[in-house]
Structures are given as structure tokens and as C-alpha cells.
Coordinates of N, CA, C and O and ligand atoms in Angstrom, one line a residue:
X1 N 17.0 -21.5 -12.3 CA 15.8 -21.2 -11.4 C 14.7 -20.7 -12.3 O 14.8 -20.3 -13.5
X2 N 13.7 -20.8 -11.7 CA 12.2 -20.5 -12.7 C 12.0 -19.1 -12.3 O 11.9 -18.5 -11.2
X3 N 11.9 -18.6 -13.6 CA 11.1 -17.4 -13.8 C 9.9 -17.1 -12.9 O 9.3 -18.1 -12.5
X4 N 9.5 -15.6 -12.5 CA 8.4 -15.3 -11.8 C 6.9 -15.6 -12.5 O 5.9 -15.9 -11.9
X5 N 7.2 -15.5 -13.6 CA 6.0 -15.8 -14.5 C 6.1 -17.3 -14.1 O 5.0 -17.7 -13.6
X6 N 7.2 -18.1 -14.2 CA 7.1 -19.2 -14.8 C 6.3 -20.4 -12.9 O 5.8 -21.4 -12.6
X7 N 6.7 -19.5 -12.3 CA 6.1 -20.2 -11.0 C 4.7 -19.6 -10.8 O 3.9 -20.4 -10.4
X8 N 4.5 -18.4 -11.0 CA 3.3 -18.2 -10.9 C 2.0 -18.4 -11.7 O 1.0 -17.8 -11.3
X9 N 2.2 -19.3 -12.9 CA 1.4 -20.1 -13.9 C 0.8 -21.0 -13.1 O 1.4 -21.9 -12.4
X10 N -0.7 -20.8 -13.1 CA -1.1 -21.3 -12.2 C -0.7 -22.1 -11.3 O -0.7 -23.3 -11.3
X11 N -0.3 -21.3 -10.2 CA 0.5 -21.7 -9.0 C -0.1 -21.0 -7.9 O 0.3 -19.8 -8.0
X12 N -0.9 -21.0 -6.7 CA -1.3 -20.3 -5.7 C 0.1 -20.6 -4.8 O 0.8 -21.6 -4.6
X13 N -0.2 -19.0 -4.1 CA 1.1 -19.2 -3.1 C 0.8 -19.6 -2.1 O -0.4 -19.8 -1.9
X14 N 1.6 -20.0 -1.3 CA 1.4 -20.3 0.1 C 1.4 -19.2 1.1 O 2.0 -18.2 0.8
X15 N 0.8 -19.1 2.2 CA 1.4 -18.2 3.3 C 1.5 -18.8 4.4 O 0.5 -19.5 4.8
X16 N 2.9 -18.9 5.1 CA 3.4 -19.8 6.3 C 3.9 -18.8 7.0 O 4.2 -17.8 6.4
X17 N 4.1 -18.8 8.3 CA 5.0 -18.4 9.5 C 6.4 -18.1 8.8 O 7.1 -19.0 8.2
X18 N 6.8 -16.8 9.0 CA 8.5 -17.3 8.8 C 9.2 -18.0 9.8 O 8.8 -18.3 10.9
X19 N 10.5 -18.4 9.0 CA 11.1 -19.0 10.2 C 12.7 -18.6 10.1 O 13.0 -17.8 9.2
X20 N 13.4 -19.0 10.7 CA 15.1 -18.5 11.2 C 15.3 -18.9 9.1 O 15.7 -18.1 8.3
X21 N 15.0 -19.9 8.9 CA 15.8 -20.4 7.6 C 15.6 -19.6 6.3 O 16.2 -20.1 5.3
X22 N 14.9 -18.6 6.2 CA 13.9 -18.0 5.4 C 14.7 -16.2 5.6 O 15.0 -15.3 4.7
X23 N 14.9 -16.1 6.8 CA 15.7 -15.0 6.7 C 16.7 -14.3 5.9 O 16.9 -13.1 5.8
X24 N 17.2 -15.3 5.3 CA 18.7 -14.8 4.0 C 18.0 -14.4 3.0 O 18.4 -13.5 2.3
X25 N 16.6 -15.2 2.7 CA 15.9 -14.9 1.2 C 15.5 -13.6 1.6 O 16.2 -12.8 0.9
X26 N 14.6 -13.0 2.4 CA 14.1 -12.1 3.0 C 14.5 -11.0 2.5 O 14.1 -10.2 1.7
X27 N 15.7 -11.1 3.4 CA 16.6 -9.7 3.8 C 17.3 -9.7 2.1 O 18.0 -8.7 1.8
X28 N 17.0 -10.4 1.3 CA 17.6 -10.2 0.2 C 16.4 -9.3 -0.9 O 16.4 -8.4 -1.7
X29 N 15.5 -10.1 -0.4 CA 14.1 -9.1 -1.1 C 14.0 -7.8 -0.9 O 13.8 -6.9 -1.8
X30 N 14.0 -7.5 0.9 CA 14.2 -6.4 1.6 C 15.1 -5.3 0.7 O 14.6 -4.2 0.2
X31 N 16.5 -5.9 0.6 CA 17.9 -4.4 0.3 C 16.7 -4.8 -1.4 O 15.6 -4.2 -1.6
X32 N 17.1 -5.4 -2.0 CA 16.4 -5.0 -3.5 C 15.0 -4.0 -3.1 O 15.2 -2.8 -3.5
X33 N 13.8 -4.1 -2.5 CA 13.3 -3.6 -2.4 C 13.4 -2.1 -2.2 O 12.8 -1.3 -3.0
X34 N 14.4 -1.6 -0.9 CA 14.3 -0.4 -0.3 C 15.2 -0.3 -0.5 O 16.0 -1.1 -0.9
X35 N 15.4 1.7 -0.1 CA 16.7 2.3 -0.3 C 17.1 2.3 1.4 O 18.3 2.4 1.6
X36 N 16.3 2.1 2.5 CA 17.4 2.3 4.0 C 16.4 0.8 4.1 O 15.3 0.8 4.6
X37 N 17.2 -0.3 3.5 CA 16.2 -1.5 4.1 C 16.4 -2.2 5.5 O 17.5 -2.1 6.0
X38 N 15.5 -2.9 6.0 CA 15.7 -3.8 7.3 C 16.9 -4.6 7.1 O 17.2 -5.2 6.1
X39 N 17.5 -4.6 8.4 CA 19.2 -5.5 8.4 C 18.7 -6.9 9.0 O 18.0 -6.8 10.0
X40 N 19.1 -8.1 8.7 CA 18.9 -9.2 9.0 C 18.7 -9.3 10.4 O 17.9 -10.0 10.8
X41 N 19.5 -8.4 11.3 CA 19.0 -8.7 13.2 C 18.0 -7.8 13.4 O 17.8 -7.5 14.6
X42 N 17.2 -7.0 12.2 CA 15.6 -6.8 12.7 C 14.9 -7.4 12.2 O 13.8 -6.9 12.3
X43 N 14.8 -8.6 11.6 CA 13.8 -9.7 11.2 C 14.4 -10.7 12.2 O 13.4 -11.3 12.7
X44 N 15.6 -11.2 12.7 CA 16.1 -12.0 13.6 C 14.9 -11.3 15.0 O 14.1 -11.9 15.7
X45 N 15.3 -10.0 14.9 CA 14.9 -9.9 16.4 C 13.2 -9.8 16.5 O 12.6 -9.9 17.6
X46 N 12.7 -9.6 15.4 CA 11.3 -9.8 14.8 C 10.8 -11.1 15.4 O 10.0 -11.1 16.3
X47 N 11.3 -12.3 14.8 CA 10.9 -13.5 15.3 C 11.5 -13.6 16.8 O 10.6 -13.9 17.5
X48 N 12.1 -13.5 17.1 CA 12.6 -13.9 18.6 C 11.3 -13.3 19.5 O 10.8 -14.0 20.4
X49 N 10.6 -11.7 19.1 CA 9.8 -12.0 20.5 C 8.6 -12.2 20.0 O 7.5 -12.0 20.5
X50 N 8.8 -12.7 18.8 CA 6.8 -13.4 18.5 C 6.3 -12.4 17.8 O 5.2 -12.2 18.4
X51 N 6.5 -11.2 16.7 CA 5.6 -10.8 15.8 C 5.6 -11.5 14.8 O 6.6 -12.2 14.4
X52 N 3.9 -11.3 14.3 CA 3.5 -12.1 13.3 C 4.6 -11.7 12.2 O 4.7 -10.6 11.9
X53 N 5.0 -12.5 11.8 CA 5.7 -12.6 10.7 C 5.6 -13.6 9.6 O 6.2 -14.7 9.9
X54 N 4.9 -13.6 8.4 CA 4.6 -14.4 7.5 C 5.6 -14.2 6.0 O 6.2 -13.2 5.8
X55 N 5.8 -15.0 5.2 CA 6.1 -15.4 4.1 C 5.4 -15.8 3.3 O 5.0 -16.9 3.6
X56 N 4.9 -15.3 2.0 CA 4.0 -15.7 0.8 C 5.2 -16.6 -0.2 O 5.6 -15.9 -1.1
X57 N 5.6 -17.8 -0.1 CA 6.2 -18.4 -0.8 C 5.6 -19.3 -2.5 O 4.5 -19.9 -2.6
X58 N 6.2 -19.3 -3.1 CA 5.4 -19.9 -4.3 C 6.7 -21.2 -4.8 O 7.9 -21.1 -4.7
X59 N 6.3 -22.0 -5.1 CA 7.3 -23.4 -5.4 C 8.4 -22.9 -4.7 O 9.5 -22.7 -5.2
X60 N 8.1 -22.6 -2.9 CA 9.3 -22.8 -2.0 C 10.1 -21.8 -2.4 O 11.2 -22.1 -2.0
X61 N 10.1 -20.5 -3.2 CA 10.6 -19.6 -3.5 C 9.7 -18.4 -2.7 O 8.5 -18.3 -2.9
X62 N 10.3 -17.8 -2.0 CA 9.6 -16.2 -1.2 C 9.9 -15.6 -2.5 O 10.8 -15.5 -3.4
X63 N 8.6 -15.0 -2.2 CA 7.8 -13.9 -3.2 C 7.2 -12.3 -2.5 O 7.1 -11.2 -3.0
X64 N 6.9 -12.9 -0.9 CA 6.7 -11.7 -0.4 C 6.4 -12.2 1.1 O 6.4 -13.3 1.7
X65 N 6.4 -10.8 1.7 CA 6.0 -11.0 3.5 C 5.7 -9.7 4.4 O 5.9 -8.6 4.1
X66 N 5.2 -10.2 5.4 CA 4.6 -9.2 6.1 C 5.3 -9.3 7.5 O 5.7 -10.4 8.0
X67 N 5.3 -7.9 8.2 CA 5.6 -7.9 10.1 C 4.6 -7.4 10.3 O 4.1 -6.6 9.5
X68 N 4.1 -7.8 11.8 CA 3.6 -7.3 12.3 C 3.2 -7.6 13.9 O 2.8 -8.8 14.3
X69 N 3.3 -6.2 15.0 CA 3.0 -6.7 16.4 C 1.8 -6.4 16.9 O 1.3 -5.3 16.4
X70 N 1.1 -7.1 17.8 CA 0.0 -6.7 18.6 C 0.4 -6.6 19.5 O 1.5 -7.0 19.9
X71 N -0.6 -5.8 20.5 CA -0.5 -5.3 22.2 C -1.5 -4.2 22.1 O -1.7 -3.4 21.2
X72 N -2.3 -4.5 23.3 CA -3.0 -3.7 23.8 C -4.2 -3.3 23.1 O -4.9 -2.2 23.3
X73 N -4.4 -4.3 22.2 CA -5.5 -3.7 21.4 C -5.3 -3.2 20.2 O -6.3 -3.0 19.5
X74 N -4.0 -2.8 19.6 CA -3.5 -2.1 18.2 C -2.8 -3.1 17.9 O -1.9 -3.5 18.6
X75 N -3.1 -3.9 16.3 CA -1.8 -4.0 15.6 C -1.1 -3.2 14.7 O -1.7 -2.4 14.0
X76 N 0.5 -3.4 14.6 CA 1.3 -2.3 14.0 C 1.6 -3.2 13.3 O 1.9 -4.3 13.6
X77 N 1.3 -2.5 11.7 CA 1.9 -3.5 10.5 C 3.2 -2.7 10.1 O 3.3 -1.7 9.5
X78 N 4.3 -3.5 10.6 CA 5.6 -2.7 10.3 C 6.7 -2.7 9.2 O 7.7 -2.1 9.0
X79 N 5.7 -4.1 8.4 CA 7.0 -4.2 7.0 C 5.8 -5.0 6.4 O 5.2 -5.8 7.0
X80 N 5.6 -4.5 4.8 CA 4.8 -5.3 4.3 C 5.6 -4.9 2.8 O 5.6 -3.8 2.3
X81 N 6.3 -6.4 2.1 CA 6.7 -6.4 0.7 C 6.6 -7.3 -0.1 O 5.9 -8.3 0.1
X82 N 7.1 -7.1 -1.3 CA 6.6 -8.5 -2.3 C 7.9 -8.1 -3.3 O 8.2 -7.0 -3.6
X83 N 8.4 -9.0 -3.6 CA 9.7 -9.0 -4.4 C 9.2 -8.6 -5.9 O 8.1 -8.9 -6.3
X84 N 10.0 -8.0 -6.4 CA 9.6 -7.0 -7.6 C 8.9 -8.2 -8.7 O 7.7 -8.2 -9.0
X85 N 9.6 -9.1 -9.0 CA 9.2 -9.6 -9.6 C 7.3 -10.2 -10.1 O 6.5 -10.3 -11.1
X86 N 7.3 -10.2 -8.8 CA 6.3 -10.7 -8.0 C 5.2 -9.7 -8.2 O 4.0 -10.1 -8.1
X87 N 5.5 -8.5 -8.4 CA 4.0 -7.7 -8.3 C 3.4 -7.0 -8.9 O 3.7 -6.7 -10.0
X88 N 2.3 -6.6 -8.0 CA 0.9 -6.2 -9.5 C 0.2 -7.6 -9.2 O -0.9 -7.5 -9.8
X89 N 0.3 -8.9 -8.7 CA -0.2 -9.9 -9.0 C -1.4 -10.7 -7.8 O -1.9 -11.9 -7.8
X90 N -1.6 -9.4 -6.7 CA -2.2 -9.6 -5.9 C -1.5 -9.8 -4.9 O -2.0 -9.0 -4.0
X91 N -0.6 -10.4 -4.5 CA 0.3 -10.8 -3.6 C -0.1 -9.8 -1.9 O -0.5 -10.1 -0.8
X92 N 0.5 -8.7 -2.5 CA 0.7 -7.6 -1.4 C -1.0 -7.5 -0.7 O -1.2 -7.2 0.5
X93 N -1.9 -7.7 -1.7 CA -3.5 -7.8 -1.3 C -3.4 -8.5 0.0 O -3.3 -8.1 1.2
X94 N -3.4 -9.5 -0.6 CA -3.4 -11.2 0.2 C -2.4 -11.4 1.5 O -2.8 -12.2 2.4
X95 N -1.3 -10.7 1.7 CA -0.3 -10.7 3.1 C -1.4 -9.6 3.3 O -2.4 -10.2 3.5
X96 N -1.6 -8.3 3.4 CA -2.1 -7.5 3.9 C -3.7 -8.2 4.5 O -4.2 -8.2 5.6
X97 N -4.3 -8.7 3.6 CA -5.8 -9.4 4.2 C -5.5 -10.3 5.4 O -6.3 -10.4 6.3
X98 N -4.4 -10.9 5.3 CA -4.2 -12.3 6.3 C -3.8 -11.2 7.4 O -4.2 -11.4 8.5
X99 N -3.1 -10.4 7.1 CA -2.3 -9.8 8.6 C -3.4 -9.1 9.3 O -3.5 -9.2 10.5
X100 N -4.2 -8.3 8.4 CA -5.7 -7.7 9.3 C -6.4 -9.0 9.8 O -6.5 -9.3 11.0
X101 N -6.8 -9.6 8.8 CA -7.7 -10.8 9.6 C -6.9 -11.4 11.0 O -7.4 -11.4 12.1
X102 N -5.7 -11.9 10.8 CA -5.0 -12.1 12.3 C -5.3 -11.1 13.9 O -5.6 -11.3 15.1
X103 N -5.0 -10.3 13.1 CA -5.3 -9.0 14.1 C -6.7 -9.1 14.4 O -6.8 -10.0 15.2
X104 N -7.5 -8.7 14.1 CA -8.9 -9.3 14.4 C -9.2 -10.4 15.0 O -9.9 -10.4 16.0
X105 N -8.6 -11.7 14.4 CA -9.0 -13.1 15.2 C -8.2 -12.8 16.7 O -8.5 -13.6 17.6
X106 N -7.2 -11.9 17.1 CA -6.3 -12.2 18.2 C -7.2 -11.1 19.2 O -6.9 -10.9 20.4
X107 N -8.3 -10.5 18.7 CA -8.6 -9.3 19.5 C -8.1 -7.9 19.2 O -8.3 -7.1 20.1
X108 N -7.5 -7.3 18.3 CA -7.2 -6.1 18.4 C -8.5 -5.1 17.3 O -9.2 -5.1 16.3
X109 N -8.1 -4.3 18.5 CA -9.8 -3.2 18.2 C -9.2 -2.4 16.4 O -9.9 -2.0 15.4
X110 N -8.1 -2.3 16.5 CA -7.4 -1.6 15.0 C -6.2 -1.4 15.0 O -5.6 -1.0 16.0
X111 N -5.7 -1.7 13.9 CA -4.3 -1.3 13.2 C -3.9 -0.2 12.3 O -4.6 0.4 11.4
X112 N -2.5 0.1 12.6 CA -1.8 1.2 12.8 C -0.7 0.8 11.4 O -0.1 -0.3 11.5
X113 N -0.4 1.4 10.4 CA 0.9 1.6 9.9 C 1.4 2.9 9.6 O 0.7 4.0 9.8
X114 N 2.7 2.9 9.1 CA 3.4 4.2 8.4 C 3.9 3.9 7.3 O 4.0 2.7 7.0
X115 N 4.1 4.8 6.5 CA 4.1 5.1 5.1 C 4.9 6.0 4.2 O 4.1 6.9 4.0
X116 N 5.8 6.1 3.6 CA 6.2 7.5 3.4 C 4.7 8.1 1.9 O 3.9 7.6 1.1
X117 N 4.9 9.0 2.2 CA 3.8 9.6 1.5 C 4.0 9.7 0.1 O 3.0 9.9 -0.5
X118 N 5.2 9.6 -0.7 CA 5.8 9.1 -1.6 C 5.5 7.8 -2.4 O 5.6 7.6 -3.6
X119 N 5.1 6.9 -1.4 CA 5.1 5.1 -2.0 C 3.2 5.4 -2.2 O 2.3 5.5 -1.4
X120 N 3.2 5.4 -3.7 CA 2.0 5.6 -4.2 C 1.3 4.3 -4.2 O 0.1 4.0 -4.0
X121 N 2.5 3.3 -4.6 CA 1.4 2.0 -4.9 C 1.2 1.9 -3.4 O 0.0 2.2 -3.2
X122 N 2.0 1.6 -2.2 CA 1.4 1.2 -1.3 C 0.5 1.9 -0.7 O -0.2 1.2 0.0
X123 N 0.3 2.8 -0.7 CA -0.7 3.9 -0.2 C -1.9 3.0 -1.1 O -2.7 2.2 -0.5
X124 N -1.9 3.2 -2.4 CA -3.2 2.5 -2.9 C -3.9 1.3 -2.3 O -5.1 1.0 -2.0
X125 N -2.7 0.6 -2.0 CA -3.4 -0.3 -1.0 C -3.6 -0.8 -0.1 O -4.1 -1.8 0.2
X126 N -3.0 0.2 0.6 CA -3.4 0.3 1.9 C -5.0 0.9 1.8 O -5.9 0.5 2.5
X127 N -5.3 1.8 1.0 CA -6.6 2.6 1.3 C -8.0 1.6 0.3 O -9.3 1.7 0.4
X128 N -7.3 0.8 -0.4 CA -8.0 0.0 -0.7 C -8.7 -1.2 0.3 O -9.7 -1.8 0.1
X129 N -7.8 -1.2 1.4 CA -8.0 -2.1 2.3 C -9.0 -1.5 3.5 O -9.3 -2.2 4.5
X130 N -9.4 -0.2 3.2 CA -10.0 0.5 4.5 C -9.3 1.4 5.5 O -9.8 2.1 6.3
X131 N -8.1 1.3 5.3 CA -7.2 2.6 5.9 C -7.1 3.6 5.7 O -6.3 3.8 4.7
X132 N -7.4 4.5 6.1 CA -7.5 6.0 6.9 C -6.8 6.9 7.3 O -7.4 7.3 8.3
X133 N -5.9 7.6 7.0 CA -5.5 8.6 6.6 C -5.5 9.3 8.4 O -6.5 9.7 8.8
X134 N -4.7 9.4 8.9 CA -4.9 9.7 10.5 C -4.2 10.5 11.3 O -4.6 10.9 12.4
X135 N -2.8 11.0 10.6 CA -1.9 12.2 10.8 C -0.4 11.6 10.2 O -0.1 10.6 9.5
X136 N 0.3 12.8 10.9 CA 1.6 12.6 9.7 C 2.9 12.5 11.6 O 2.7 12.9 12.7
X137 N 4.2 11.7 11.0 CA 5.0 11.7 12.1 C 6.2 12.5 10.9 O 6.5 11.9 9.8
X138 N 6.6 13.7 11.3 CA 7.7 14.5 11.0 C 9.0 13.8 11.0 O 9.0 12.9 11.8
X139 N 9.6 13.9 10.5 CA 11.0 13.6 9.5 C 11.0 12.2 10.3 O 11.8 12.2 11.3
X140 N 10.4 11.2 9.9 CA 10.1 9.8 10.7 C 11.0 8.8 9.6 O 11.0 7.6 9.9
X141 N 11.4 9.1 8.7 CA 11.8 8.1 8.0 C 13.7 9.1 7.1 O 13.9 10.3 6.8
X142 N 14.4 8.0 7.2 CA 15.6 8.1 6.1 C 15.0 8.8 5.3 O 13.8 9.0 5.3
X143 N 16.1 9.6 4.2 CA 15.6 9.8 3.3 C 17.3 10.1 2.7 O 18.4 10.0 3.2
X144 N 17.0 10.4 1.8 CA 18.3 10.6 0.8 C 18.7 12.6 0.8 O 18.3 13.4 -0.1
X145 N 19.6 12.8 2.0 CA 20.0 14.1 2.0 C 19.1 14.9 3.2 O 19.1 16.1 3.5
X146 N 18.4 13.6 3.8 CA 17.8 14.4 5.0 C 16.6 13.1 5.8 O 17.0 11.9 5.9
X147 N 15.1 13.6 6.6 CA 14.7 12.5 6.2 C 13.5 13.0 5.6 O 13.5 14.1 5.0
X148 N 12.0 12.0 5.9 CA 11.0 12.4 4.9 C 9.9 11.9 6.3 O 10.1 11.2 7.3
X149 N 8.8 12.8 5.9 CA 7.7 12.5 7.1 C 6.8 11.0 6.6 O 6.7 10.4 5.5
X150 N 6.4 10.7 7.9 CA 5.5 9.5 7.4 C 4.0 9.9 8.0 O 3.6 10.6 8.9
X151 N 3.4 9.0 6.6 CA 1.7 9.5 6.8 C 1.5 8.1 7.8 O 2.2 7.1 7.5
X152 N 0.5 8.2 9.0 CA 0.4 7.6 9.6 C -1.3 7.2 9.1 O -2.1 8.0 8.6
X153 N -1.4 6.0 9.3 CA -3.0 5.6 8.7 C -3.7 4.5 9.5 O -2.9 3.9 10.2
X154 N -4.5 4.3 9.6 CA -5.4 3.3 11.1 C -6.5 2.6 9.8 O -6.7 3.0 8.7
X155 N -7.0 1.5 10.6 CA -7.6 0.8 10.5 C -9.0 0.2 11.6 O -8.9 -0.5 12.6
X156 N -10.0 0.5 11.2 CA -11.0 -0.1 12.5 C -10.8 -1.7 12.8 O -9.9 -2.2 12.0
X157 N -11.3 -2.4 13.4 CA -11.2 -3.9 13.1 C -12.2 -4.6 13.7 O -12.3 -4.2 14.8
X158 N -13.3 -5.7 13.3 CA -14.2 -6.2 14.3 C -13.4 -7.3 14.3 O -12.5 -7.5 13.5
X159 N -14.1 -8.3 15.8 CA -13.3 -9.7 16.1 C -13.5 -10.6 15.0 O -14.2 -10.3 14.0
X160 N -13.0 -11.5 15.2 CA -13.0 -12.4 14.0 C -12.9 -13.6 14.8 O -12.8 -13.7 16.0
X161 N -13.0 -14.4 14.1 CA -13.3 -16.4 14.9 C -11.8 -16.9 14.4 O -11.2 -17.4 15.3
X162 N -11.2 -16.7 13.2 CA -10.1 -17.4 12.7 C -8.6 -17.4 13.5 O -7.8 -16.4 13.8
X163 N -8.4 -18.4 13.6 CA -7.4 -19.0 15.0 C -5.8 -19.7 14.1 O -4.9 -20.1 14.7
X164 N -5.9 -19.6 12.5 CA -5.2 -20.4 11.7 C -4.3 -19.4 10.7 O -3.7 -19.7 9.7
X165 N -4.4 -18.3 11.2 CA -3.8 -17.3 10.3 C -2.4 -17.3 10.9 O -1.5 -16.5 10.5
Ligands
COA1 C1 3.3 -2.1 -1.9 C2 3.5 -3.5 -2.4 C3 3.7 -4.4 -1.1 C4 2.3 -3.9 -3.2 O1 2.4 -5.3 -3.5 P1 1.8 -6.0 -4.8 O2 1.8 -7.4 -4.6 O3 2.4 -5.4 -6.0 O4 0.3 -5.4 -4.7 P2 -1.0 -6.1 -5.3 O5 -0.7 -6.7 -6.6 O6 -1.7 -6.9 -4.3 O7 -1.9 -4.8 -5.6 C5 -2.8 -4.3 -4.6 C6 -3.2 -2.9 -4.9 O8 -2.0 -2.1 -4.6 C7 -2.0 -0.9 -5.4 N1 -0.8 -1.0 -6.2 C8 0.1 -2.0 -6.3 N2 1.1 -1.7 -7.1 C9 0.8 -0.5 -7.6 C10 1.5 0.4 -8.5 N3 2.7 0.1 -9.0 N4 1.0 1.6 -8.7 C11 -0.2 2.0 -8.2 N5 -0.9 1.2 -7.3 C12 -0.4 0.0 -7.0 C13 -3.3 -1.0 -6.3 O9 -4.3 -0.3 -5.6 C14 -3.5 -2.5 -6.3 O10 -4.9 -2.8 -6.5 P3 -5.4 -3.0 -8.0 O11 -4.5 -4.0 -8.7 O12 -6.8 -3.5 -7.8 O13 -5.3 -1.6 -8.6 C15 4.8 -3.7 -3.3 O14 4.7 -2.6 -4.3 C16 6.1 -3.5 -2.6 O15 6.6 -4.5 -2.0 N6 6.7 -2.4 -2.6 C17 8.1 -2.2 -2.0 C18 8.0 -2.3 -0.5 C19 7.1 -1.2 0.1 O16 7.1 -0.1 -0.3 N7 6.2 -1.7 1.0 C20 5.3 -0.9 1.7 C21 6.0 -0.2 2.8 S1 4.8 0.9 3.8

């Protein structure tokens, strides 16, 4: 198999819809990634009722991906990762831009994530992206020997035209 470097030599990724087949790679990114990671029937049950769920794949190898639901006006970005290999390289930018831009093209007034206050890089980029800092949810997350609070952060959003995201 090719190296991370060796696919990402000038190679732009793709970003597609996940789908059922894509799931095994996923959930394998997922446990490497985290310590309490998502189990394969919450990305199963992810797609079954229609959240946006994308995949950043590069020569048909997943590299990274994003969840996320709309309703009522708020999207909740509920998993956003990029396999180790993979980052630092923009990646996490680029799923995070497409998932706001969606949200916007679908109508939602602003989006919502959590965070453990801990995950420094993603905090960077989330706040790089315009997110906001909006309160904290108390022992909201696993943690190792107890759990850990999450910082909750928002996003404003105007509409958008794009129908292709
Ligand atoms: C958070 C995550 C998605 C970032 O993905 P990525 O592809 O590495 O991010 P990018 O290369 O697009 O970097 C975008 C910005 O994120 C921040 N960032 C990314 N990695 C960072 C690091 N190791 N340290 C500090 N900031 C970092 C920076 O602000 C960076 O912008 P810059 O390069 O202009 O400084 C990735 O680290 C990841 O998957 N982590 C494990 C899963 C996770 O914690 N997900 C978030 C759950 S809320």
C-alpha cells in the first residue's frame, strides 16, 4: 500500500457521501484516532437517517470525514477526523468548510459543536473557522478515571446557493 506522503504527492482529495462500504475503513480511523471512539452502529445508524456524512478519500484510500445533522435551523457537527497520517495537511480545513458550506446551502441559521477542551489542535480549527466559544456541558464526555466537560462553540451562518455539497 502507498505511503501517506506517497498518495498525497500531488494528489487532491476527493470529498464524496459515505456509504455502507466505507464504514470498516472509517471505524478503523475512528478507534486509532480516539480513546472512547464511535462503534461501527453509530456511523451505520448515522447514515440510515440521512446525516451528512462525507469522506475525504485520496487514490480511494479514506483519509478523513465528517458527521453531521440538520434540523430546525442548527447544524450539529458531531464527528470531524482525519487519519493521523494524513494531518497538518489541510484536510480537517476542507471537511470542516464543506460541512459549514452545506449547512448554509440547506438553510441552517448556525452550527453547533463540542469539544473536549483538551483537543488543542481541533479547537484551533474550529476557531479558525469562526467559531465561538458559547458555554461548557459538565462531565459531557468519557474520560479516563472519570469524565471531562465539553466546551460547546457556535457558529453564525448566511444562506448559500450551493446544492452539490
Ligand atoms: C482536529 C483534526 C480533524 C484536524 O485535522 P487536520 O487535517 O490535521 O487539520 P488541518 O491540517 O486542516 O489544520 C487546520 C488547522 O487546525 C489547527 N491544527 C491542526 N493540527 C494541529 C496541531 N497538531 N496543533 C495545533 N493546531 C493544529 C491549526 O489551526 C490548523 O491551521 P494552520 O495549519 O493554518 O495552523 C485532526 O487533528 C484529528 O482528526 N484529530 C483527531 C480527531 C479529533 O480530535 N477530532 C475533533 C473532535 S471535536
Amino acid at each position: 500500500m502507498a505511503t501517506a506522503p506517497d498518495l498525497l504527492a500531488g494528489t487532491r482529495e476527493t470529498i464524496r457521501a459515505m456509504r455502507d462500504g466505507d464504514v470498516a475503513e472509517v471505524v478503523g480511523i475512528e478507534r486509532a484516532s480516539y480513546q472512547f471512539p464511535w462503534s461501527e452502529g453509530i456511523f451505520r445508524d448515522c447514515l440510515r437517517v440521512g446525516y451528512t456524512c462525507r469522506v475525504a478519500a485520496i487514490s480511494r484510500q479514506i483519509a478523513g470525514y465528517g458527521v453531521m445533522s440538520v434540523g430546525a435551523g442548527e447544524a450539529h457537527i458531531l464527528n470531524l477526523c482525519v487519519a493521523e497520517a494524513f494531518r497538518c495537511r489541510g484536510l480537517g480545513h476542507r471537511l470542516l468548510t464543506l460541512l459549514v458550506e452545506r449547512a448554509a446551502a440547506v438553510g441552517m441559521k448556525e452550527a453547533f459543536l463540542e469539544v473536549r477542551p483538551s483537543n488543542t489542535a481541533a479547537i484551533r480549527l474550529y476557531l479558525a473557522h469562526g467559531f465561538a466559544h458559547v458555554g461548557m456541558r459538565r462531565g459531557y464526555y468519557q474520560a479516563v478515571g472519570g469524565r471531562e466537560d465539553a466546551a460547546v462553540l457556535r457558529l453564525g451562518l448566511r444562506g448559500g446557493s450551493r446544492t452539490d455539497l
